[in-house]
């Protein structure tokens, strides 16, 4: 670039009429600066592509995303992945401890298997005591036919990825008070626990976009009304309100309706944060030249917001929505844990934790606390991924 | 300053009105009320003797009036069956389930609720402050990474689960009964030094459990703010002139970073109060939390309504205190200007 400038300077006096030299050749911008293929790829990439490249560099966020995908894969295929159905009881195995998976039986390799269990009742504590029976070997079966279920509640089927041996049991994480498999419960519970956040956030995005949008775009009185509303809602402690609202759901409703009701409740109180983000972004973007140009060319407010302003901050909204999903998952868990949310036969991680409410139960049967682990993993993963997305949301910075 | 305080308190009145209306609306959402449900239950069993008494109670508490009128009577802005007698006049309502005034039911638990929440806020400040400064001044050190990691775990673990885990571990390792307000030995005993110590020991666990996620958030916040300041030109200038590191840190960057640190506690208070409610249920603490849960389940509307309002008041008061602190620290605010967060 500096070389061509020097050349221009030396030929300055070639055309005295113009006062300076004018090259008659058509100007080709590519001649000034040759782009490496990598640069070219970067300059021609779309906004979303650059965001993806930037997100990819954030290793923890990327791995969190992978973990979340694995968790969400459980949602559609819960029946196939779980060895039992969530509410299948076994009266012979109440509060059975987790069965250890072994590979070697008496020094010989058998593949993954569990030993059988013998149970007897302890008269003093009135508790079932389970001991491993080292003579019974139950190899775990894979891709097999096991207990019957209705796939998505519609198609009767019996195919499982993993099932217990014929006549044997497979309680990887033990059983609860009614002999229901905890591991299968976790997989079925993922269905409600993980989707509650997604649906709730969708509701909250719609509300947040609407209120934030009108406040940020129109300003004035409307803005201050919405601002006051946001302030008041944000100053209220969420959980007691959630509790009160879900206590108001009629007891006669079916689990599906209760589930929908809870997602609506979670979404109803969550939008102020998003609305605030939308509003501040809109206020900033409204002043940009391209927005003013659109207004001057006679675009209606709705069109300006949707066509010109929204694409500028969609990525930010998605990032902040991702960060508010864990709060909803925890909200549902807390409500179900307190017996105010979902109830059996619906299974979510919070419903399962409900049984672990009593300290004396936890001390004796600690495996009932198992749902704590997936909850923490999912919440952490959402936080890390959201952080990564927020950093990537403004790719040109 | 006085003018600022007055204006700030005055601004709370409309907020309080809106919140009280919202609260009343929410507790009135379930179909029917406590007494009409009881009447229905009695009718179903064919008992009619006590129905007349319940009908009388319904009138006594103005439950037969329209919604808006009931709300105004509850707040004390409208004459009820006994004239102006509502929250403003100091009548907190009647608990149907306990058959006693709400003030008698929740009264004993209010001081502990306030103590627990105040202790938690102090805990958050005291722990987050030094750790935040340390993490910022020694960025990317092992301790910084360690605190950041702990902070993430603290943020991700919901406090009621943390409470459960703590209960389990304390019981497993130390054989301690963590739940409750004091060791069972002291219940019913007269107050003594040992009893006070027992109460304090039992308050430590809930304080940590409720405060952890808030502390984690505050550490991240303070670290980010302080790092922003530390990279500014004036810090470099001061260092080039040979100012001592501690003096350099305390003189300006810390004061600048302190501002959002205090403003943020206002955002944190609602979640702390939320946490204290559910943690009290898990740890079986005699605060308003367990009573609220019970009242909501049995649809004891005035009791739950009062507690909801009380909890909201608590957060409003906390925000007021944080605003006033901010005004003391930052003259730009008390002189009426606005400072961007």
XYZ file of C-alpha atoms in Angstrom:
738
model
C 0.000 0.000 0.000
C 2.759 2.415 0.898
C 4.556 1.543 -2.372
C 1.651 2.636 -4.573
C 1.310 5.850 -2.635
C 4.913 6.727 -3.389
C 4.305 6.025 -7.074
C 1.340 8.428 -7.036
C 3.435 11.125 -5.460
C 6.181 10.880 -8.073
C 3.687 11.146 -10.981
C 1.788 14.001 -9.394
C 2.538 16.512 -12.081
C 1.587 14.297 -15.084
C -1.761 16.032 -15.722
C -1.456 19.757 -14.972
C -5.106 20.458 -15.962
C -6.547 18.551 -13.018
C -3.973 19.910 -10.646
C -2.970 16.365 -9.736
C -2.515 13.035 -11.406
C -5.601 11.012 -12.198
C -5.145 7.408 -13.278
C -7.556 6.612 -16.144
C -7.609 2.895 -15.211
C -10.753 1.728 -13.327
C -9.971 1.320 -9.620
C -9.934 -2.211 -8.263
C -9.930 -2.272 -4.449
C -8.424 -5.754 -4.408
C -5.274 -4.394 -6.034
C -4.524 -2.249 -2.982
C -4.515 -5.059 -0.505
C -4.301 -8.763 -1.160
C -6.308 -10.798 1.295
C -5.108 -14.132 2.548
C -7.722 -16.887 2.051
C -8.331 -16.862 5.805
C -8.999 -13.120 5.820
C -11.254 -13.406 2.816
C -13.237 -16.114 4.543
C -13.569 -13.923 7.622
C -14.714 -10.832 5.727
C -17.297 -12.717 3.727
C -18.670 -14.703 6.654
C -22.123 -13.867 7.966
C -22.610 -12.387 11.417
C -23.761 -15.740 12.825
C -20.780 -17.537 11.366
C -18.339 -15.156 13.038
C -20.238 -15.582 16.296
C -19.872 -19.320 16.004
C -16.138 -18.996 15.367
C -15.793 -16.773 18.395
C -17.911 -19.064 20.554
C -15.850 -22.058 19.442
C -12.703 -20.499 20.886
C -14.302 -20.514 24.339
C -13.465 -24.126 25.172
C -15.428 -24.456 28.434
C -18.538 -22.985 26.832
C -18.206 -25.343 23.898
C -17.919 -28.410 26.121
C -20.840 -27.215 28.232
C -22.849 -27.045 25.037
C -21.890 -30.637 24.191
C -22.904 -31.787 27.680
C -26.238 -30.005 27.363
C -26.902 -31.612 23.993
C -26.251 -35.025 25.565
C -28.652 -34.216 28.390
C -31.332 -32.984 26.019
C -31.000 -36.128 23.904
C -32.540 -37.920 26.887
C -35.710 -35.907 26.487
C -37.190 -37.533 23.361
C -35.765 -41.011 23.995
C -36.253 -41.386 27.752
C -38.280 -44.590 27.414
C -35.601 -46.269 25.325
C -32.620 -45.163 27.412
C -34.037 -45.987 30.828
C -34.019 -49.656 31.885
C -37.360 -49.310 33.693
C -40.286 -46.946 33.463
C -40.357 -44.132 35.970
C -43.272 -45.327 38.047
C -42.631 -49.071 37.853
C -42.646 -50.438 41.398
C -40.897 -53.454 42.798
C -42.277 -54.514 46.135
C -39.275 -56.756 46.803
C -36.825 -53.900 46.475
C -37.901 -51.015 48.686
C -35.028 -48.604 49.341
C -32.602 -50.987 47.642
C -29.072 -49.548 47.496
C -27.316 -48.954 44.153
C -26.011 -52.117 42.556
C -22.320 -51.992 41.632
C -21.382 -52.929 38.103
C -18.642 -55.583 38.020
C -16.634 -56.977 35.133
C -14.818 -59.961 36.668
C -16.522 -62.845 38.418
C -14.068 -65.013 40.413
C -11.153 -63.779 38.335
C -12.894 -64.429 35.066
C -13.986 -61.718 32.662
C -17.744 -61.806 32.150
C -18.408 -58.305 30.855
C -20.555 -55.807 32.720
C -22.797 -57.550 35.216
C -24.376 -57.055 38.645
C -24.680 -59.504 41.489
C -28.111 -60.447 42.745
C -29.424 -59.094 46.025
C -30.849 -60.937 48.979
C -32.998 -58.979 51.344
C -34.029 -59.567 54.901
C -35.829 -57.391 57.363
C -34.003 -55.999 60.355
C -36.423 -56.405 63.226
C -34.830 -53.738 65.430
C -34.828 -50.860 62.960
C -37.697 -52.221 60.845
C -35.699 -51.723 57.687
C -34.918 -53.889 54.706
C -31.253 -54.846 54.646
C -29.868 -55.804 51.247
C -26.723 -57.852 50.814
C -24.933 -58.728 47.600
C -25.332 -62.362 46.681
C -22.010 -63.311 45.101
C -23.349 -66.517 43.552
C -25.924 -64.920 41.287
C -24.440 -63.250 38.228
C -26.743 -61.103 36.134
C -25.019 -59.834 32.964
C -26.395 -56.474 31.831
C -28.049 -56.727 28.430
C -27.725 -54.045 25.792
C -30.134 -53.229 22.943
C -32.619 -55.642 24.333
C -36.265 -56.267 25.046
C -37.311 -55.447 28.590
C -40.250 -53.948 30.436
C -43.173 -52.690 28.383
C -43.871 -49.003 27.874
C -45.789 -46.670 25.599
C -43.346 -44.657 23.515
C -44.391 -41.011 23.923
C -47.486 -42.404 25.556
C -48.673 -43.677 22.170
C -46.851 -46.662 20.742
C -46.540 -49.777 22.926
C -42.976 -51.096 22.742
C -40.390 -52.897 24.857
C -37.033 -51.993 23.297
C -34.332 -50.612 25.633
C -30.723 -49.608 25.225
C -29.930 -51.241 28.520
C -31.913 -53.770 30.538
C -31.459 -56.121 33.478
C -30.808 -59.814 32.936
C -33.833 -62.071 32.737
C -35.094 -62.565 36.271
C -32.491 -60.132 37.623
C -32.565 -56.476 38.580
C -30.542 -53.454 37.528
C -30.755 -50.596 40.012
C -27.723 -48.510 39.099
C -28.680 -45.768 41.555
C -30.868 -47.732 43.927
C -34.612 -47.507 44.451
C -36.901 -45.272 46.468
C -39.601 -45.854 49.050
C -41.896 -47.697 46.618
C -39.158 -49.634 44.851
C -38.964 -47.329 41.832
C -35.632 -47.205 40.017
C -33.865 -43.900 40.745
C -31.717 -44.009 37.589
C -34.751 -44.443 35.332
C -36.455 -41.680 37.288
C -33.568 -39.344 36.538
C -33.863 -40.028 32.827
C -37.623 -39.576 32.757
C -37.326 -36.554 35.057
C -34.999 -34.848 32.595
C -38.009 -34.595 30.303
C -39.914 -32.177 32.523
C -36.990 -30.598 34.341
C -35.115 -29.653 31.195
C -38.061 -28.505 29.100
C -39.554 -26.354 31.836
C -36.709 -23.868 31.373
C -37.047 -23.748 27.593
C -40.797 -23.138 27.568
C -40.576 -20.684 30.453
C -37.837 -18.728 28.727
C -39.868 -18.607 25.521
C -42.732 -17.001 27.425
C -40.353 -14.636 29.130
C -38.702 -13.681 25.816
C -42.047 -12.867 24.235
C -43.069 -10.710 27.215
C -39.626 -9.159 27.554
C -39.410 -8.293 23.851
C -42.870 -6.792 23.902
C -42.473 -4.615 26.983
C -38.804 -3.819 26.386
C -39.578 -3.100 22.745
C -42.350 -0.594 23.336
C -40.469 1.042 26.216
C -37.246 1.382 24.292
C -38.740 2.448 21.000
C -41.454 4.857 22.016
C -39.874 6.183 25.209
C -41.709 8.908 27.109
C -44.607 8.025 29.392
C -44.842 4.434 28.158
C -41.189 3.978 28.965
C -41.514 5.247 32.516
C -44.592 3.085 33.172
C -42.789 -0.039 31.968
C -39.678 0.988 33.895
C -41.645 1.297 37.129
C -43.258 -2.080 36.487
C -39.848 -3.671 35.946
C -38.475 -2.045 39.081
C -41.316 -3.282 41.252
C -41.245 -6.809 39.869
C -37.495 -6.998 40.293
C -37.664 -5.832 43.875
C -39.973 -8.702 44.825
C -38.449 -11.924 46.101
C -39.210 -14.447 43.359
C -39.537 -17.674 45.235
C -42.317 -16.716 47.680
C -44.284 -15.331 44.742
C -43.740 -18.494 42.737
C -44.876 -20.457 45.755
C -48.029 -18.389 46.138
C -48.872 -18.565 42.445
C -48.363 -22.304 42.138
C -50.333 -22.861 45.313
C -53.153 -21.143 43.442
C -53.145 -23.789 40.686
C -56.224 -25.966 41.200
C -55.421 -29.368 42.698
C -57.847 -30.985 40.295
C -55.724 -30.178 37.254
C -53.978 -33.014 35.449
C -50.159 -33.127 35.604
C -49.893 -31.758 32.068
C -51.871 -28.653 32.976
C -49.966 -28.180 36.222
C -46.745 -28.424 34.222
C -47.922 -25.782 31.757
C -49.164 -23.625 34.601
C -45.786 -23.737 36.288
C -43.918 -22.807 33.125
C -46.236 -19.836 32.704
C -45.658 -18.799 36.331
C -41.892 -19.064 35.919
C -42.016 -17.067 32.701
C -44.367 -14.421 34.084
C -41.933 -13.280 36.740
C -38.752 -13.622 34.730
C -39.301 -11.169 31.893
C -38.208 -7.926 33.611
C -34.521 -8.783 33.234
C -34.916 -9.467 29.527
C -37.139 -6.452 28.988
C -34.468 -4.265 30.527
C -31.811 -5.702 28.211
C -34.047 -5.222 25.153
C -34.874 -1.671 26.179
C -31.293 -0.529 26.681
C -30.182 -2.146 23.424
C -33.075 -0.570 21.529
C -32.303 2.839 22.992
C -28.750 2.546 21.726
C -29.629 1.125 18.304
C -32.435 3.616 17.705
C -29.826 6.353 17.417
C -27.847 4.556 14.722
C -27.841 6.079 11.249
C -29.430 3.105 9.525
C -32.391 3.168 11.901
C -32.903 6.881 11.330
C -32.640 6.326 7.587
C -35.370 3.703 7.737
C -37.642 6.063 9.690
C -36.994 8.875 7.220
C -37.874 6.591 4.340
C -41.270 6.118 5.932
C -41.005 2.697 7.577
C -43.613 2.032 10.249
C -42.450 1.477 13.846
C -43.225 -2.247 13.708
C -41.149 -2.674 10.582
C -38.252 -0.627 11.925
C -38.191 -2.681 15.108
C -38.515 -6.035 13.384
C -36.455 -5.517 10.239
C -33.768 -3.091 11.295
C -33.346 -3.165 15.053
C -34.119 -6.759 16.067
C -31.344 -8.420 14.040
C -28.906 -6.130 15.825
C -29.592 -7.595 19.218
C -31.084 -11.064 18.688
C -27.778 -12.579 19.701
C -27.774 -10.625 22.961
C -31.310 -11.749 23.731
C -30.453 -15.375 23.105
C -27.423 -15.087 25.356
C -29.317 -13.510 28.234
C -32.181 -15.980 27.782
C -29.702 -18.837 28.061
C -28.467 -17.364 31.310
C -31.982 -17.245 32.741
C -32.857 -20.876 31.937
C -31.031 -22.301 34.984
C -33.047 -20.062 37.319
C -36.229 -21.572 35.887
C -34.982 -25.125 36.200
C -34.107 -24.402 39.812
C -37.478 -22.719 40.313
C -39.371 -25.803 39.177
C -37.131 -27.993 41.319
C -37.725 -25.829 44.370
C -41.496 -25.776 43.856
C -41.776 -29.523 43.314
C -39.431 -30.099 46.240
C -41.798 -28.093 48.446
C -44.791 -30.062 47.169
C -46.212 -26.970 45.484
C -45.236 -27.884 41.940
C -45.502 -31.133 40.045
C -46.653 -34.275 41.795
C -46.467 -37.961 41.036
C -47.201 -39.570 38.603
C -45.352 -36.709 36.884
C -41.614 -37.186 37.363
C -39.120 -34.359 37.507
C -35.904 -34.003 39.439
C -37.666 -31.799 41.951
C -40.427 -34.381 42.437
C -37.788 -37.016 43.114
C -36.031 -34.750 45.605
C -39.311 -34.333 47.415
C -38.685 -37.771 48.908
C -35.339 -36.569 50.210
C -36.941 -33.793 52.241
C -36.525 -35.587 55.531
C -33.019 -35.542 56.974
C -33.468 -38.918 58.661
C -34.279 -40.456 55.276
C -31.254 -38.900 53.598
C -28.862 -40.154 56.236
C -30.018 -43.739 55.808
C -30.671 -43.707 52.063
C -28.249 -41.114 50.625
C -28.827 -42.259 47.022
C -32.169 -40.473 47.078
C -30.190 -37.269 46.699
C -28.995 -38.405 43.252
C -31.007 -35.751 41.326
C -28.759 -33.093 42.886
C -25.917 -34.158 40.583
C -27.633 -33.670 37.196
C -29.192 -30.433 38.448
C -25.819 -28.950 39.344
C -24.240 -30.158 36.100
C -27.017 -28.711 33.950
C -27.085 -25.383 35.776
C -23.301 -25.035 35.586
C -23.290 -25.962 31.901
C -25.991 -23.395 31.123
C -24.033 -20.729 33.002
C -20.772 -21.465 31.191
C -22.469 -21.705 27.811
C -24.394 -18.498 28.432
C -21.168 -16.708 29.364
C -19.548 -17.910 26.173
C -22.555 -16.848 24.123
C -22.604 -13.423 25.727
C -18.954 -12.920 24.817
C -19.613 -14.072 21.265
C -22.837 -12.070 20.896
C -20.984 -8.981 19.690
C -18.648 -10.498 17.121
C -17.273 -7.233 15.737
C -15.903 -6.038 19.043
C -29.029 14.609 52.421
C -32.213 14.869 54.467
C -34.034 15.922 51.338
C -32.665 12.903 49.523
C -33.765 10.523 52.285
C -37.233 12.045 52.396
C -37.612 11.821 48.634
C -36.416 8.236 48.595
C -38.828 7.167 51.346
C -41.697 9.031 49.717
C -41.036 7.171 46.470
C -41.616 3.894 48.296
C -45.286 4.604 48.979
C -46.678 3.963 45.483
C -44.427 0.914 45.179
C -45.816 -0.423 48.423
C -49.372 0.132 47.237
C -48.745 -1.729 43.987
C -47.042 -4.564 45.843
C -49.851 -4.870 48.379
C -52.377 -5.002 45.563
C -50.369 -7.669 43.725
C -50.049 -9.684 46.918
C -53.739 -9.495 47.622
C -54.528 -10.437 44.044
C -52.280 -13.492 44.229
C -53.594 -14.793 47.535
C -57.162 -14.378 46.263
C -56.416 -16.388 43.102
C -57.436 -19.833 44.386
C -61.123 -20.546 44.046
C -63.157 -19.830 47.166
C -61.707 -18.921 50.546
C -60.777 -20.786 53.672
C -64.190 -20.497 55.283
C -66.348 -21.209 52.245
C -64.219 -24.303 51.615
C -64.878 -25.403 55.166
C -68.580 -24.770 54.728
C -68.550 -26.894 51.589
C -66.741 -29.656 53.434
C -69.244 -29.537 56.289
C -72.169 -29.578 53.865
C -70.689 -32.640 52.214
C -70.608 -34.498 55.529
C -74.138 -33.362 56.299
C -73.210 -31.348 59.335
C -75.114 -28.095 59.549
C -74.729 -27.020 63.158
C -71.442 -25.162 62.757
C -72.290 -23.738 59.352
C -74.120 -20.820 60.869
C -71.052 -19.895 62.878
C -68.876 -20.036 59.787
C -71.361 -17.914 57.837
C -71.110 -15.393 60.619
C -67.311 -15.497 60.392
C -67.494 -14.890 56.662
C -69.405 -11.687 57.265
C -67.136 -10.786 60.144
C -64.116 -10.859 57.823
C -65.987 -9.256 54.916
C -65.343 -12.303 52.737
C -68.732 -11.810 51.111
C -67.762 -8.394 49.733
C -66.460 -7.771 46.184
C -62.731 -8.105 45.480
C -61.751 -4.432 45.400
C -63.622 -3.662 48.595
C -61.977 -6.590 50.364
C -58.578 -5.313 49.287
C -59.248 -1.818 50.583
C -60.595 -3.192 53.859
C -57.513 -5.388 54.204
C -55.185 -2.421 53.714
C -57.336 -0.222 55.943
C -58.468 2.378 53.416
C -62.151 1.394 53.530
C -64.458 0.821 56.485
C -64.999 -2.897 57.052
C -67.452 -4.513 59.473
C -65.515 -2.860 62.325
C -64.713 0.459 60.724
C -61.233 1.270 59.478
C -59.284 -1.694 60.685
C -56.551 -2.920 58.350
C -52.806 -3.107 57.873
C -52.379 0.648 58.196
C -54.154 0.623 61.542
C -51.874 -2.188 62.694
C -54.310 -5.068 62.333
C -52.491 -7.772 60.393
C -55.523 -9.953 59.879
C -56.762 -13.248 61.225
C -55.287 -16.689 60.701
C -58.194 -19.077 60.109
C -56.127 -22.179 60.509
C -54.614 -21.246 63.867
C -57.757 -19.378 64.902
C -55.582 -16.565 66.223
C -54.554 -13.118 65.001
C -51.799 -13.203 62.384
C -49.611 -11.044 64.605
C -49.598 -13.775 67.259
C -48.792 -16.490 64.739
C -45.941 -14.797 62.920
C -44.847 -12.383 65.660
C -42.274 -14.631 67.329
C -40.693 -15.540 63.990
C -40.223 -12.008 62.670
C -37.106 -11.066 64.686
C -35.296 -14.216 63.634
C -36.246 -13.644 59.992
C -34.776 -10.158 60.137
C -31.671 -11.328 62.015
C -31.068 -14.144 59.544
C -31.380 -11.894 56.512
C -29.213 -9.157 57.999
C -26.586 -11.709 58.990
C -26.594 -13.088 55.455
C -26.105 -9.666 53.885
C -23.241 -8.934 56.281
C -21.756 -12.337 55.477
C -21.906 -11.602 51.753
C -20.175 -8.248 52.221
C -17.527 -9.496 54.621
C -16.569 -12.536 52.576
C -16.916 -11.106 49.072
C -14.987 -7.898 49.753
C -11.501 -9.250 50.577
C -11.767 -12.144 48.127
C -12.871 -9.846 45.309
C -9.961 -7.468 45.937
C -7.520 -10.343 46.195
C -8.741 -11.929 42.960
C -8.531 -8.648 41.086
C -5.081 -7.634 42.304
C -3.652 -11.081 41.684
C -5.474 -11.879 38.463
C -4.771 -15.316 36.948
C -3.043 -16.556 40.081
C -3.924 -19.992 41.358
C -5.972 -18.530 44.179
C -7.870 -16.403 41.657
C -8.697 -19.472 39.576
C -9.653 -21.347 42.715
C -12.040 -18.640 43.873
C -13.515 -18.298 40.400
C -14.174 -22.026 40.275
C -15.665 -22.053 43.769
C -17.753 -19.075 42.753
C -19.183 -20.946 39.781
C -20.043 -23.930 41.943
C -21.623 -21.596 44.488
C -23.703 -19.942 41.782
C -24.840 -23.245 40.329
C -25.817 -24.987 43.529
C -29.298 -23.947 44.549
C -29.232 -22.997 48.202
C -31.864 -25.459 49.337
C -29.871 -28.319 47.829
C -26.749 -26.935 49.473
C -28.727 -26.956 52.716
C -29.648 -30.603 52.198
C -26.063 -31.548 51.404
C -24.774 -29.638 54.441
C -27.359 -31.352 56.646
C -26.243 -34.722 55.367
C -22.514 -34.061 55.683
C -22.761 -32.492 59.134
C -24.776 -35.453 60.299
C -22.434 -37.940 58.657
C -19.127 -36.462 59.745
C -19.825 -34.691 63.001
C -23.059 -36.282 64.132
C -24.467 -32.780 64.419
C -28.091 -31.843 64.266
C -27.874 -28.821 62.008
C -31.569 -28.185 61.609
C -33.625 -26.132 63.979
C -32.699 -22.985 65.817
C -30.872 -24.588 68.727
C -29.752 -27.900 70.071
C -32.830 -29.894 71.156
C -31.403 -29.921 74.689
C -32.050 -26.217 75.153
C -35.653 -26.117 73.985
C -37.804 -24.941 76.845
C -34.776 -24.116 78.997
C -34.285 -20.597 80.338
C -31.874 -18.399 78.388
C -28.257 -18.975 79.307
C -24.871 -18.318 77.738
C -24.762 -21.863 76.395
C -28.160 -21.540 74.837
C -27.182 -18.315 73.100
C -24.029 -19.989 71.800
C -26.084 -22.892 70.524
C -28.409 -20.524 68.679
C -25.440 -18.711 67.145
C -23.850 -21.991 66.065
C -27.095 -23.023 64.443
C -27.339 -19.696 62.622
C -23.934 -20.093 60.982
C -24.916 -22.934 58.664
C -28.055 -21.262 57.270
C -26.169 -17.996 56.834
C -23.512 -19.704 54.766
C -26.058 -21.743 52.841
C -28.174 -18.713 51.930
C -25.230 -16.414 51.318
C -23.052 -18.607 49.114
C -24.549 -17.850 45.725
C -24.807 -14.140 46.527
C -21.208 -14.079 47.678
C -20.106 -15.773 44.480
C -21.961 -13.198 42.393
C -20.508 -10.327 44.397
C -16.955 -11.611 44.103
C -17.293 -11.797 40.328
C -18.790 -8.330 40.228
C -16.172 -6.683 42.435
C -13.337 -8.424 40.606
C -14.594 -7.230 37.211
C -15.138 -3.656 38.413
C -11.782 -3.419 40.117
C -9.986 -4.887 37.088
C -11.599 -2.240 34.897
C -10.290 0.492 37.173
C -6.833 -1.017 37.601
C -6.197 -0.873 33.862
C -6.891 2.836 33.655
C -4.245 5.441 32.951
C -4.293 7.176 36.301
C -3.282 3.980 38.044
C -0.282 3.609 35.744
C 0.608 7.262 36.337
C 0.422 6.884 40.077
C 2.521 3.751 39.943
C 5.095 5.476 37.725
C 5.337 8.238 40.284
C 6.246 5.648 42.869
C 3.094 5.372 44.931
C 2.963 2.388 47.252
C 0.750 -0.431 45.968
C -1.658 -0.584 48.927
C -2.052 3.159 49.030
C -2.549 3.226 45.284
C -5.260 0.581 45.493
C -7.192 2.063 48.387
C -7.005 5.693 47.349
C -8.929 5.597 44.073
C -9.636 2.323 42.258
C -11.230 0.720 45.291
C -13.499 3.679 45.908
C -14.654 3.612 42.317
C -15.260 -0.142 42.387
C -17.079 0.093 45.690
C -19.945 2.018 44.152
C -21.459 -0.731 42.012
C -20.569 -3.186 44.760
C -23.010 -1.472 47.097
C -25.587 -0.742 44.414
C -25.577 -4.417 43.539
C -26.583 -5.555 46.983
C -29.964 -4.027 46.158
C -30.325 -6.472 43.280
C -29.167 -9.281 45.466
C -31.550 -8.806 48.362
C -34.640 -10.317 46.674
C -32.771 -13.531 45.934
C -31.319 -13.622 49.444
C -34.775 -13.276 50.968
C -36.086 -15.927 48.562
C -33.269 -18.174 49.662
C -33.957 -17.609 53.327
C -37.561 -18.732 52.860
C -36.759 -22.089 51.278
C -33.646 -22.762 53.332
C -35.699 -22.203 56.480
C -38.093 -24.874 55.278
C -35.270 -27.314 54.599
C -33.346 -26.603 57.796
C -36.518 -26.302 59.845
C -35.759 -22.807 61.123
C -38.501 -20.903 62.924
C -38.648 -18.018 60.437
C -41.611 -16.990 58.314
C -40.623 -19.496 55.598
C -42.213 -22.677 56.980
C -45.316 -20.733 58.101
C -45.703 -19.307 54.601
C -45.494 -22.748 53.019
C -48.044 -24.095 55.452
C -50.375 -21.139 54.987
C -50.209 -21.429 51.203
C -51.028 -25.108 51.309
C -54.019 -24.671 53.593
C -55.137 -21.487 51.839
C -54.933 -19.458 55.026
C -55.111 -16.310 52.945
C -54.542 -13.455 55.372
C -51.622 -15.242 56.979
C -49.879 -15.947 53.674
C -50.772 -12.494 52.392
C -49.193 -10.811 55.367
C -46.024 -12.887 55.107
C -45.686 -12.172 51.382
C -46.071 -8.488 52.083
C -43.617 -8.642 54.971
C -41.007 -10.380 52.838
C -41.472 -7.817 50.074
C -41.166 -5.017 52.648
C -37.931 -6.567 53.853
C -36.412 -6.406 50.383
C -37.636 -2.851 49.908
C -36.052 -1.829 53.203
C -32.822 -3.546 52.224
C -32.790 -1.637 48.963
C -33.483 1.586 50.829
C -30.499 0.960 53.084
C -28.261 0.176 50.124
C -29.425 3.342 48.359
C -28.774 5.458 51.436
C -25.326 3.906 51.857
C -24.642 4.722 48.252
C -25.728 8.301 48.807
C -23.388 8.602 51.770
C -20.495 7.265 49.733
C -21.152 9.082 46.512
C -21.967 12.786 46.558
C -23.099 12.685 42.937
C -26.131 10.672 43.951
C -27.292 12.629 46.968
C -26.959 15.867 45.032
C -29.595 14.611 42.651
C -27.490 13.649 39.663
C -27.561 10.181 38.244
C -24.616 7.876 38.043
C -24.578 5.161 35.484
C -24.130 1.725 37.053
